Coordinates of C-alpha atoms and ligand atoms in Angstrom, one line a residue:
X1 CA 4.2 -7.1 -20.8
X2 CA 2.2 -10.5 -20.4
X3 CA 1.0 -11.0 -16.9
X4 CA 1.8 -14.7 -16.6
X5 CA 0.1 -17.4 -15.0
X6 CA 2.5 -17.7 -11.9
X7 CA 2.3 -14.3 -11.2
X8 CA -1.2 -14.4 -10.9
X9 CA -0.4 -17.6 -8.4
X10 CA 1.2 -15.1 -6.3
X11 CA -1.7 -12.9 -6.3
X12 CA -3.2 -12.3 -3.2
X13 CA -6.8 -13.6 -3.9
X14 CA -9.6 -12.5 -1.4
X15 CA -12.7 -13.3 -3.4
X16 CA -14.2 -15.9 -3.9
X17 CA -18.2 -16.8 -3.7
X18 CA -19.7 -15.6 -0.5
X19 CA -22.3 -17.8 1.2
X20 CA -24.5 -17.0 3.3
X21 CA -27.5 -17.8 5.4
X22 CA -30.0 -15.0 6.0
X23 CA -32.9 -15.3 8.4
X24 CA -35.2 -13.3 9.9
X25 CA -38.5 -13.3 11.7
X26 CA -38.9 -17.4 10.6
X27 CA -38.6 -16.2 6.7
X28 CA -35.2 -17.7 5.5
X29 CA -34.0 -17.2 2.0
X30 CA -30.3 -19.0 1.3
X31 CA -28.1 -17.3 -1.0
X32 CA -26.5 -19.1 -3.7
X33 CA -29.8 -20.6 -4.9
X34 CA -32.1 -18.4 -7.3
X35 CA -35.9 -18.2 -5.8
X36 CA -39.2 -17.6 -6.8
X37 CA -41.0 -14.2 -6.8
X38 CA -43.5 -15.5 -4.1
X39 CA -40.6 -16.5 -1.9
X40 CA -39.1 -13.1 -2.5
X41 CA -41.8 -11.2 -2.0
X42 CA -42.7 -12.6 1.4
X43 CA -39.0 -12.8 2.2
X44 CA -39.4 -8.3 0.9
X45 CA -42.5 -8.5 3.5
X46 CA -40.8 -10.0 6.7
X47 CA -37.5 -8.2 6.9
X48 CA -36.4 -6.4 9.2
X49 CA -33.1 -6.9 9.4
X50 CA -32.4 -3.1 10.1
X51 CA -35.3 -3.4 13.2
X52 CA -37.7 -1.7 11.2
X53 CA -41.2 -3.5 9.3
X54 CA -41.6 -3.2 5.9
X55 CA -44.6 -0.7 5.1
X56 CA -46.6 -2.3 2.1
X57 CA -49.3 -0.9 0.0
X58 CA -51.1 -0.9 -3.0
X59 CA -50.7 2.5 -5.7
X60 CA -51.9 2.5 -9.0
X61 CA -51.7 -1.6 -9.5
X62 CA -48.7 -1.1 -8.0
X63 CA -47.2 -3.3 -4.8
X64 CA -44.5 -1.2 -2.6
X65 CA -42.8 -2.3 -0.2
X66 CA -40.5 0.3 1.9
X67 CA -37.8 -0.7 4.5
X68 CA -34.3 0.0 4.9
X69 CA -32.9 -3.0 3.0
X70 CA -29.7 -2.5 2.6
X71 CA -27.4 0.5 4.1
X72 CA -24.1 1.5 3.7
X73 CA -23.2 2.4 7.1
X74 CA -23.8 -1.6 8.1
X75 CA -22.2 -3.4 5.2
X76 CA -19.0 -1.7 4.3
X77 CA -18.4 -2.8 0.3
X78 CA -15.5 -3.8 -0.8
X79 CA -12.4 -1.2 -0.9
X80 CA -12.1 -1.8 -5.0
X81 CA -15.2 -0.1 -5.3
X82 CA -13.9 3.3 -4.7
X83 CA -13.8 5.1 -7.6
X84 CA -16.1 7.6 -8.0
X85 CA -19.0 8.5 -10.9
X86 CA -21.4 10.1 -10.8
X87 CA -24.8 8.9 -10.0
X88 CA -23.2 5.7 -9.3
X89 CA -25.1 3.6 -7.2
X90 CA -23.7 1.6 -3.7
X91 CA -22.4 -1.6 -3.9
X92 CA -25.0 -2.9 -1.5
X93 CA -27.9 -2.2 -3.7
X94 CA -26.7 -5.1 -6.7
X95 CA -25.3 -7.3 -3.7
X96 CA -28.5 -7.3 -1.8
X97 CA -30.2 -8.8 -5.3
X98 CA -27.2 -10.9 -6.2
X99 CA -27.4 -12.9 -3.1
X100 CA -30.9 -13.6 -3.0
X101 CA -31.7 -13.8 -6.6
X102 CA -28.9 -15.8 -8.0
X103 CA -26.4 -18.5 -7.3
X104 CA -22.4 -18.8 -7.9
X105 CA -21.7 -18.8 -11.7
X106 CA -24.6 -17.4 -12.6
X107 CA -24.6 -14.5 -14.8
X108 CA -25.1 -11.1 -13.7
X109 CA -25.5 -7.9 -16.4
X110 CA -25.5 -4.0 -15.9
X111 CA -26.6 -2.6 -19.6
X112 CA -25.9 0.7 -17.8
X113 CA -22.5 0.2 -16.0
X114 CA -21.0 3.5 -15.5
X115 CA -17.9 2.8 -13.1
X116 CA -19.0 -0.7 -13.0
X117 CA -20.9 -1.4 -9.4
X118 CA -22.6 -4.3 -10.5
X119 CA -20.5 -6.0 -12.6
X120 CA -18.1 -5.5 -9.7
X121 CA -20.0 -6.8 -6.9
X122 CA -21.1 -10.0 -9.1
X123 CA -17.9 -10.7 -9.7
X124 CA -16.6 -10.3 -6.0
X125 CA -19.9 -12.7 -5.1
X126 CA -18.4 -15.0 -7.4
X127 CA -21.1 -14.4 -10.1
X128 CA -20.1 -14.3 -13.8
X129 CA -20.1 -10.5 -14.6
X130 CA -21.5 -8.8 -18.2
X131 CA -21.5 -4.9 -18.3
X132 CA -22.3 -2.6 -20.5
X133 CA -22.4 1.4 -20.8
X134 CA -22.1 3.8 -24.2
X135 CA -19.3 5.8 -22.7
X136 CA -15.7 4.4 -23.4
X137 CA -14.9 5.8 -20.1
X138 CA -17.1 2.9 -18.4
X139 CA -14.8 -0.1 -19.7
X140 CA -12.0 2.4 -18.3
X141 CA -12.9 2.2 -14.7
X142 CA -14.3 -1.1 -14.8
X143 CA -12.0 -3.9 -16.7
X144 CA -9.3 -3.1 -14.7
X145 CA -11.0 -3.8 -11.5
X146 CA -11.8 -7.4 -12.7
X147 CA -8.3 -8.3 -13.7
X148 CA -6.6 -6.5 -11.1
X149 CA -2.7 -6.9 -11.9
X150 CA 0.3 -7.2 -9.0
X151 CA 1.2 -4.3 -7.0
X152 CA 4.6 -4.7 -7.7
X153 CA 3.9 -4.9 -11.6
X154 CA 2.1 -1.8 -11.3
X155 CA 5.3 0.3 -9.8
X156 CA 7.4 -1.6 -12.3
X157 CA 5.7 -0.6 -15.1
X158 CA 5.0 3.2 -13.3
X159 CA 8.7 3.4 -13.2
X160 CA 8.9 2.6 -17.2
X161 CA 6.9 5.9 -18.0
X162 CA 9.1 9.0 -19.4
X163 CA 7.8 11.4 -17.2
X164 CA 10.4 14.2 -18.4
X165 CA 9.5 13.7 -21.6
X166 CA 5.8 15.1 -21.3
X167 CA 4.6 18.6 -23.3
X168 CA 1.7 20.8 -22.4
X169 CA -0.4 20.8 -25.0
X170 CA -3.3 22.8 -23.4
X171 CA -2.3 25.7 -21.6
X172 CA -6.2 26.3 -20.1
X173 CA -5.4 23.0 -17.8
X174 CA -2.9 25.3 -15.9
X175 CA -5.7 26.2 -14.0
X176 CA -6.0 22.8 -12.0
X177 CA -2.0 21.6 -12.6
X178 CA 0.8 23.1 -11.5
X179 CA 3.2 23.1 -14.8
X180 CA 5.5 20.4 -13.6
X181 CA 2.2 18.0 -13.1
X182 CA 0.2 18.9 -16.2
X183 CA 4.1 17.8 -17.6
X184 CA 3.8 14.5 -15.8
X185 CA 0.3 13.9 -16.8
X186 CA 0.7 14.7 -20.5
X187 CA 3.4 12.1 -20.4
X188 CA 1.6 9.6 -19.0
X189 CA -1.1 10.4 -21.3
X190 CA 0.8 10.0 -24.3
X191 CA 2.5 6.8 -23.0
X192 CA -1.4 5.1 -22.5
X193 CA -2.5 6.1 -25.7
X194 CA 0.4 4.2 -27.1
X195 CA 0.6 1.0 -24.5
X196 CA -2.8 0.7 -24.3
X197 CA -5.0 2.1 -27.2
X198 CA -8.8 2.3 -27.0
X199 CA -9.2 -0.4 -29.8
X200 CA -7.3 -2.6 -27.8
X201 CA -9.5 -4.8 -26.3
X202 CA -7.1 -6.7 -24.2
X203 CA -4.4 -4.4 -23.1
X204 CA -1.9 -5.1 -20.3
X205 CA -3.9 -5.2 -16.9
X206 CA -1.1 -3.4 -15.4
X207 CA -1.1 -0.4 -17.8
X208 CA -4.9 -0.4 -17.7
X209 CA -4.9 -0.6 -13.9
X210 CA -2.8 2.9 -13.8
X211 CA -5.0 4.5 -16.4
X212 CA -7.9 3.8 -13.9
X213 CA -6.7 5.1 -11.5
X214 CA -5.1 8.4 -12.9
X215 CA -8.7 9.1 -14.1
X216 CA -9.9 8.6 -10.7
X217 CA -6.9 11.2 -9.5
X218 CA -7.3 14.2 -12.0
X219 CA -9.2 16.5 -9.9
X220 CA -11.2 16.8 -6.5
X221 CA -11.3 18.2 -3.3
X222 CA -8.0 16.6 -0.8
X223 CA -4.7 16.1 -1.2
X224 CA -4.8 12.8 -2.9
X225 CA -5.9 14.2 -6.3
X226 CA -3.3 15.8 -8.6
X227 CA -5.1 18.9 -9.0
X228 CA -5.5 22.1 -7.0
X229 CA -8.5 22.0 -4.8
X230 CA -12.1 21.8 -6.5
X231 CA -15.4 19.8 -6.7
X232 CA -15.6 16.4 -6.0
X233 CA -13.3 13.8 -8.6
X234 CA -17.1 12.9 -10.8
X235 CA -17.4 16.5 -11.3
X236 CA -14.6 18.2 -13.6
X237 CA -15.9 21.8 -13.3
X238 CA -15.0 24.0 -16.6
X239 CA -12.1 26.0 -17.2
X240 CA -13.5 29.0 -16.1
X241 CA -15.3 27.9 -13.0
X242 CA -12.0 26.5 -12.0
X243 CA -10.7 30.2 -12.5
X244 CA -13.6 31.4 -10.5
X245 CA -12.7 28.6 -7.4
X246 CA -8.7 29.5 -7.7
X247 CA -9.7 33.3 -7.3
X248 CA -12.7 32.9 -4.5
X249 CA -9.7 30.3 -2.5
X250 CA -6.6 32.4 -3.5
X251 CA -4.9 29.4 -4.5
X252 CA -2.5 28.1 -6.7
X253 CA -1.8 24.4 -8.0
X254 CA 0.9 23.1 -6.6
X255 CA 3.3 20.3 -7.7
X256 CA 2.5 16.3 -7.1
X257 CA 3.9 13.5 -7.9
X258 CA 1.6 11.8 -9.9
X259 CA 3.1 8.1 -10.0
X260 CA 3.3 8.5 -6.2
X261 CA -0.4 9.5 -6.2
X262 CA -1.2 6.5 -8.3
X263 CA 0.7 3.9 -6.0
X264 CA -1.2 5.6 -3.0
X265 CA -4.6 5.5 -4.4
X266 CA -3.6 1.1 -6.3
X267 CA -3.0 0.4 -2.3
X268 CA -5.7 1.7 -0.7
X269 CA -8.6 0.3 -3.7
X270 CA -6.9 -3.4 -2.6
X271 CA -6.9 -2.6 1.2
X272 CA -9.5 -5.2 1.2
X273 CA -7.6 -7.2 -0.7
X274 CA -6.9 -8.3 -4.5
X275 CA -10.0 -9.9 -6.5
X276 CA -9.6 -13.2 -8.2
X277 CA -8.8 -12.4 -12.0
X278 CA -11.4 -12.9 -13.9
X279 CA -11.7 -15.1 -17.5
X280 CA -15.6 -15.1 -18.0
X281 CA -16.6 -11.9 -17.7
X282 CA -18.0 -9.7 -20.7
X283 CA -17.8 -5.9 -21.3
X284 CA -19.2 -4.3 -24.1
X285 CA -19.7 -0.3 -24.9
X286 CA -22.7 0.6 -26.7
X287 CA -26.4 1.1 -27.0
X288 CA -28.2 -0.4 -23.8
X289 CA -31.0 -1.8 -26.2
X290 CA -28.5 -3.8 -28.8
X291 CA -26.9 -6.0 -26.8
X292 CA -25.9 -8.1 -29.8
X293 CA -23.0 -9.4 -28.3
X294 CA -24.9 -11.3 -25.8
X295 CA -26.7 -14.8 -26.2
X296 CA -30.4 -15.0 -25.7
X297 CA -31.8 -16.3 -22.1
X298 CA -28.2 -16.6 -20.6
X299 CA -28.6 -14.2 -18.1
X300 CA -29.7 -14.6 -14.7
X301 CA -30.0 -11.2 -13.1
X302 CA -30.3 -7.9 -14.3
X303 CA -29.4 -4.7 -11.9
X304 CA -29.5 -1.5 -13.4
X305 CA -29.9 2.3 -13.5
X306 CA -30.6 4.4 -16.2
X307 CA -30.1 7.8 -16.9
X308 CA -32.6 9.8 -15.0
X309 CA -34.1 12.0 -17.6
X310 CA -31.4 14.9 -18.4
X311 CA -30.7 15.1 -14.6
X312 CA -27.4 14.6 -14.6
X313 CA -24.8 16.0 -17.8
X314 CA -22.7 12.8 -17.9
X315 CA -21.0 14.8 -20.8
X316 CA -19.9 17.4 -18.7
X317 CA -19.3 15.9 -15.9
X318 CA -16.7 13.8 -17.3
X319 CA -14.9 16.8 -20.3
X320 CA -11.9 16.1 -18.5
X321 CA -11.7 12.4 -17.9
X322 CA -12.6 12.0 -21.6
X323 CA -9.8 14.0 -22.8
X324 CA -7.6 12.2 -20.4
X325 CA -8.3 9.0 -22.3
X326 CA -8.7 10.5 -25.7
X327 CA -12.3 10.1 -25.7
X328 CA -14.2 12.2 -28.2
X329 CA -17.3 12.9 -25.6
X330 CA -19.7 14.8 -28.5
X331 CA -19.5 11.6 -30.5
X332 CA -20.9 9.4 -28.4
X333 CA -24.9 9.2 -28.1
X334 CA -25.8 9.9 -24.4
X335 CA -29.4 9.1 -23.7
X336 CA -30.8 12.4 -22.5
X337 CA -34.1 12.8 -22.2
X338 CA -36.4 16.0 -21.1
X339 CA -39.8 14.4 -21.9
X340 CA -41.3 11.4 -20.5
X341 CA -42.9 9.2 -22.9
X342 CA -39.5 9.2 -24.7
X343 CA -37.7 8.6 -22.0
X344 CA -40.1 5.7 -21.0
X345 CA -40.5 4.6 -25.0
X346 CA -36.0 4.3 -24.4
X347 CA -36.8 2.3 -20.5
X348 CA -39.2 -0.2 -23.1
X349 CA -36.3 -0.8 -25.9
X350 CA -33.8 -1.5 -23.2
X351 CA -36.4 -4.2 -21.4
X352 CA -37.4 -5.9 -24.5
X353 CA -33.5 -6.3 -24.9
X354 CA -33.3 -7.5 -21.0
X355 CA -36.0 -10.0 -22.1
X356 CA -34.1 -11.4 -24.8
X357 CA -31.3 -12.3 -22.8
X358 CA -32.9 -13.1 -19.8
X359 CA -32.8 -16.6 -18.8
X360 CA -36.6 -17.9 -18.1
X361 CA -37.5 -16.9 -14.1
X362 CA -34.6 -14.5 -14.3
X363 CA -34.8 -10.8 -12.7
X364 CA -34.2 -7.4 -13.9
X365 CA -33.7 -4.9 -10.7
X366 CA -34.3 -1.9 -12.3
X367 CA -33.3 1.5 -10.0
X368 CA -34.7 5.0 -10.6
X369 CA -33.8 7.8 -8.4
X370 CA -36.0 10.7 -7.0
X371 CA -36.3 13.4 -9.9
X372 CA -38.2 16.8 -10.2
X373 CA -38.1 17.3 -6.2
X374 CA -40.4 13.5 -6.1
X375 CA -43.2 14.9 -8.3
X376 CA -42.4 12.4 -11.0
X377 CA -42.2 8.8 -10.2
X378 CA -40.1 7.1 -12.7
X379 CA -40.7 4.1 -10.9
X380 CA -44.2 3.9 -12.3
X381 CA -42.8 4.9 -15.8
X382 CA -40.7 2.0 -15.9
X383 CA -43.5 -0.4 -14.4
X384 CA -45.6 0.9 -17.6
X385 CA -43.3 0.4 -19.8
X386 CA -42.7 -3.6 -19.1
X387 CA -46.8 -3.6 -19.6
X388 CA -46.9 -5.8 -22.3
X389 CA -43.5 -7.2 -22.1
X390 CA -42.5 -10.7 -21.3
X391 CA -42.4 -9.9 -18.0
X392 CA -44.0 -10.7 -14.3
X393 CA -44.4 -7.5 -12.6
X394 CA -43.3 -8.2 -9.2
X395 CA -43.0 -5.0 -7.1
X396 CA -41.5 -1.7 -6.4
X397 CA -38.6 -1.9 -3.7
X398 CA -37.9 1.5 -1.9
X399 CA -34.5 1.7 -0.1
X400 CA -35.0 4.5 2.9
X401 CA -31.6 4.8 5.0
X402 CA -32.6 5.9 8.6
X403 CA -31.6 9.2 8.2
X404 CA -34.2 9.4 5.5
X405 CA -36.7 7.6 7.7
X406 CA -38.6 10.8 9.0
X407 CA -39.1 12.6 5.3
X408 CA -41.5 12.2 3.1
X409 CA -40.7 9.2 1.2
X410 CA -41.7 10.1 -2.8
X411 CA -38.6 12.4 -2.1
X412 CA -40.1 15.8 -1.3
X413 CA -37.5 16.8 1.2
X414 CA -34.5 15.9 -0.8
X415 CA -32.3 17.5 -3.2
X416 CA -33.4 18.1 -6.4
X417 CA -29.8 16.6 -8.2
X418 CA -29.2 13.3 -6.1
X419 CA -31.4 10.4 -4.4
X420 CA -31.6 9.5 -0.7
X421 CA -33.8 6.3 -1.3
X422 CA -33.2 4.1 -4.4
X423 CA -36.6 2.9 -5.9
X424 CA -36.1 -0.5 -7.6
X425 CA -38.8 -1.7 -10.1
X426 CA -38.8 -6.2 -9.5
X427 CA -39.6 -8.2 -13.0
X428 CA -39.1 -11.7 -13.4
X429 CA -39.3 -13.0 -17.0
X430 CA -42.1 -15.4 -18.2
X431 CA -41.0 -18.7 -19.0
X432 CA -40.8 -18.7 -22.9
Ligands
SAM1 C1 -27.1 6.3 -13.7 S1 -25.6 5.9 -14.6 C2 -25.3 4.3 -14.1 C3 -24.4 4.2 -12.9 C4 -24.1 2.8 -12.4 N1 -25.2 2.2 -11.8 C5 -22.9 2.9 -11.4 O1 -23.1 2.4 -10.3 O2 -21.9 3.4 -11.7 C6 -26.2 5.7 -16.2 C7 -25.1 5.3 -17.2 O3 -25.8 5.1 -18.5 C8 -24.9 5.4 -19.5 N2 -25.7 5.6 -20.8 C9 -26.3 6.7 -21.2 N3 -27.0 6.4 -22.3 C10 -26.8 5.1 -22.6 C11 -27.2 4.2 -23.6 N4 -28.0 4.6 -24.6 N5 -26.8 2.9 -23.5 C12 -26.0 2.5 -22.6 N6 -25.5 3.3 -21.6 C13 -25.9 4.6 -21.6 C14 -24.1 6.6 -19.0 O4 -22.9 6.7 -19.7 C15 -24.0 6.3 -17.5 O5 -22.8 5.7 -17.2

């Protein structure tokens, strides 16, 4: 199952690096070239491409600027980006920093990849991309997407899989499969473990390609998923909620086709087209602060997002995707933090690592969402912790969408759980 060069020929390939030209109000920055902070900052100062001013001001030693900068309404990412995770960040945040802060071939890292947005986007920019996340299930969702095999290959190989041949080996899963699916899944489960192990760096594209996108499929809320209907597909509720939902909804599972599904879901993540494959790209599962596997000073940009205290129970969230790809979730060492200063002391590690392989004049783009209802302002922790760090403080960058426009903007009128602006702390490393 070697995908051969002239298949790949017969690809269709839609990315490639994307140039661009932006202006506005006189201040003109051109993609594809890297800039310095000054340029950027007055380039931060004069935009308006959404016909609204930046706001600027001064907290704490700290420069702000606030605009809408990017939106998602305006610049539809790419289709390959939809696979969900939660606490995932839009493609337009890394593009908006890829453009402007780096050129084609540079490299662009995500210590913190989850499903993979930046390394995505960089590589769709035409940017070399580098990830990196603790969770197994990270390389999951994102290698595929950067090697992105034939359609055809992928309903070959679909049609390969002994779906009769699957046994239930967990009866509690009933409660979101019909029997006949849970059947078909545990086939298919048992088939990846064996095509495609986890210690396989370098599996089949095609094979991977399915896995990713039967993780994306095991439960959510439409038709499209092969569960009954529950919460979103980043949030695998437990057995027992699921009970609860079947009860309050008086529904049962019924039966799906799940290699249909798959071949539904594979057309519509390449409705924008098919990716170029990519050879130079580098993703690694571990500790965000021991990048060991990464030269020093070859990187160029840096965009990134942390876990957010112990906001969000990436461990929970994802029980059922783990056990879809064999993942052993309470082995792996989540950073979770309820205090500060350790969560800020964990922000430091993973900067001094940024430093190390940060080329010289290179930018880390560090997003923090709204926590605690906007009383704590991890933006500042973060801007702290680079204190004494080879590192140029630049600014604070807050993303407000319009429809966040009118509300307070440290955050007060938003929910508790998720982010309405994205609050990016700018460094640029010092010149060793
Ligand atoms: C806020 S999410 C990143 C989401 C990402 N920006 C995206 O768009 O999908 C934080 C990620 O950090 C990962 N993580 C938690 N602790 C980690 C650690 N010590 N080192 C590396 N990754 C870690 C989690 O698995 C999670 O995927």
């Amino acid at each position: 199952m070697v995908l051969t060069e002239e298949s790949m020929m017969r690809t269709r390939v839609v990315a490639q690096p994307i140039e661009q030209s932006l202006f506005c109000n006189g201040a003109a920055l051109q993609s594809n070239r890297a800039v310095s902070s000054s340029d950027f900052v007055q380039y931060i100062r004069d935009y308006c491409e959404f016909d609204s001013k930046t706001i600027e001001f001064v907290e704490e030693g700290i420069t702000y600027f606030i605009n809408e900068f990017w939106t998602s309404a305006q610049r539809a990412a790419h289709s390959i980006h939809e696979i969900s995770y939660r606490a995932c960040f839009k493609p337009q945040l890394p593009a908006f920093f890829i453009d402007r802060l780096t050129s084609s071939g540079d490299i662009v890292l995500d210590p913190f990849m989850g499903r993979g947005t930046t390394p995505i986007e960089a590589h769709l920019r035409g940017r070399i991309a580098f990830g990196n996340d603790i969770n197994p299930l990270s390389l999951l969702l994102t290698r595929p997407r950067l090697r992105v095999p034939e359609i055809e290959r992928i309903q070959h190989i679909l049609d390969s899989v002994s779906w009769k041949k699957g046994e239930i080996e967990r009866d509690d899963l009933l409660v979101f499969y019909h029997p006949s699916t849970l059947r078909q899944l545990c086939a298919l489960r048992d088939w990846l473990i064996r095509e495609a192990p986890l210690t396989d760096t370098n599996p089949d594209p095609a094979v991977d390609w399915i896995r990713m996108v039967a993780l994306n499929r095991l439960t959510g809320h439409s038709p499209g998923f092969f569960s009954v209907r529950t919460m979103p597909p980043n949030q695998a509720v437990s057995i027992d909620a699921q009970r609860k939902i079947n009860e309050k909804n008086q529904q049962e599972p019924r039966e799906k086709n799940v290699a249909k599904l798959i071949m539904k879901k594979t057309k519509s993540l390449l409705s924008d087209g098919v990716p170029k494959f990519s050879r130079d790209s580098i993703l690694l599962c571990g500790a965000a602060d021991r990048l060991s596997k990464i030269n020093d000073g070859i990187v160029s940009l840096i965009v990134t997002s942390p876990p957010f205290l112990d906001v969000v129970q990436y461990a929970d969230d994802n029980w059922l995707r783990c056990w879809f790809a064999h993942i052993d979730i309470d082995s792996i060492d989540m950073a979770m933090h309820r205090d500060e200063l350790v969560w800020q002391a964990m922000v430091k590690d993973v900067l001094k690592e940024a430093a190390r392989v940060l080329k010289d004049g290179g930018h880390v783009a560090f997003e923090v969402g709204e926590v605690r209802g906007g009383k704590l302002l991890l933006e500042k922790l973060v801007w702290w912790a680079a204190e004494d760090l080879p590192f140029e403080r630049v600014c604070v960058i807050v993303n407000e969408q319009s429809f966040t426009k009118t509300s307070n903007c440290w955050g007060v009128a938003n929910n508790a759980k998720g982010t309405n602006s994205n609050r990016i702390v700018l460094l640029r490393r010092i010149p060793r």
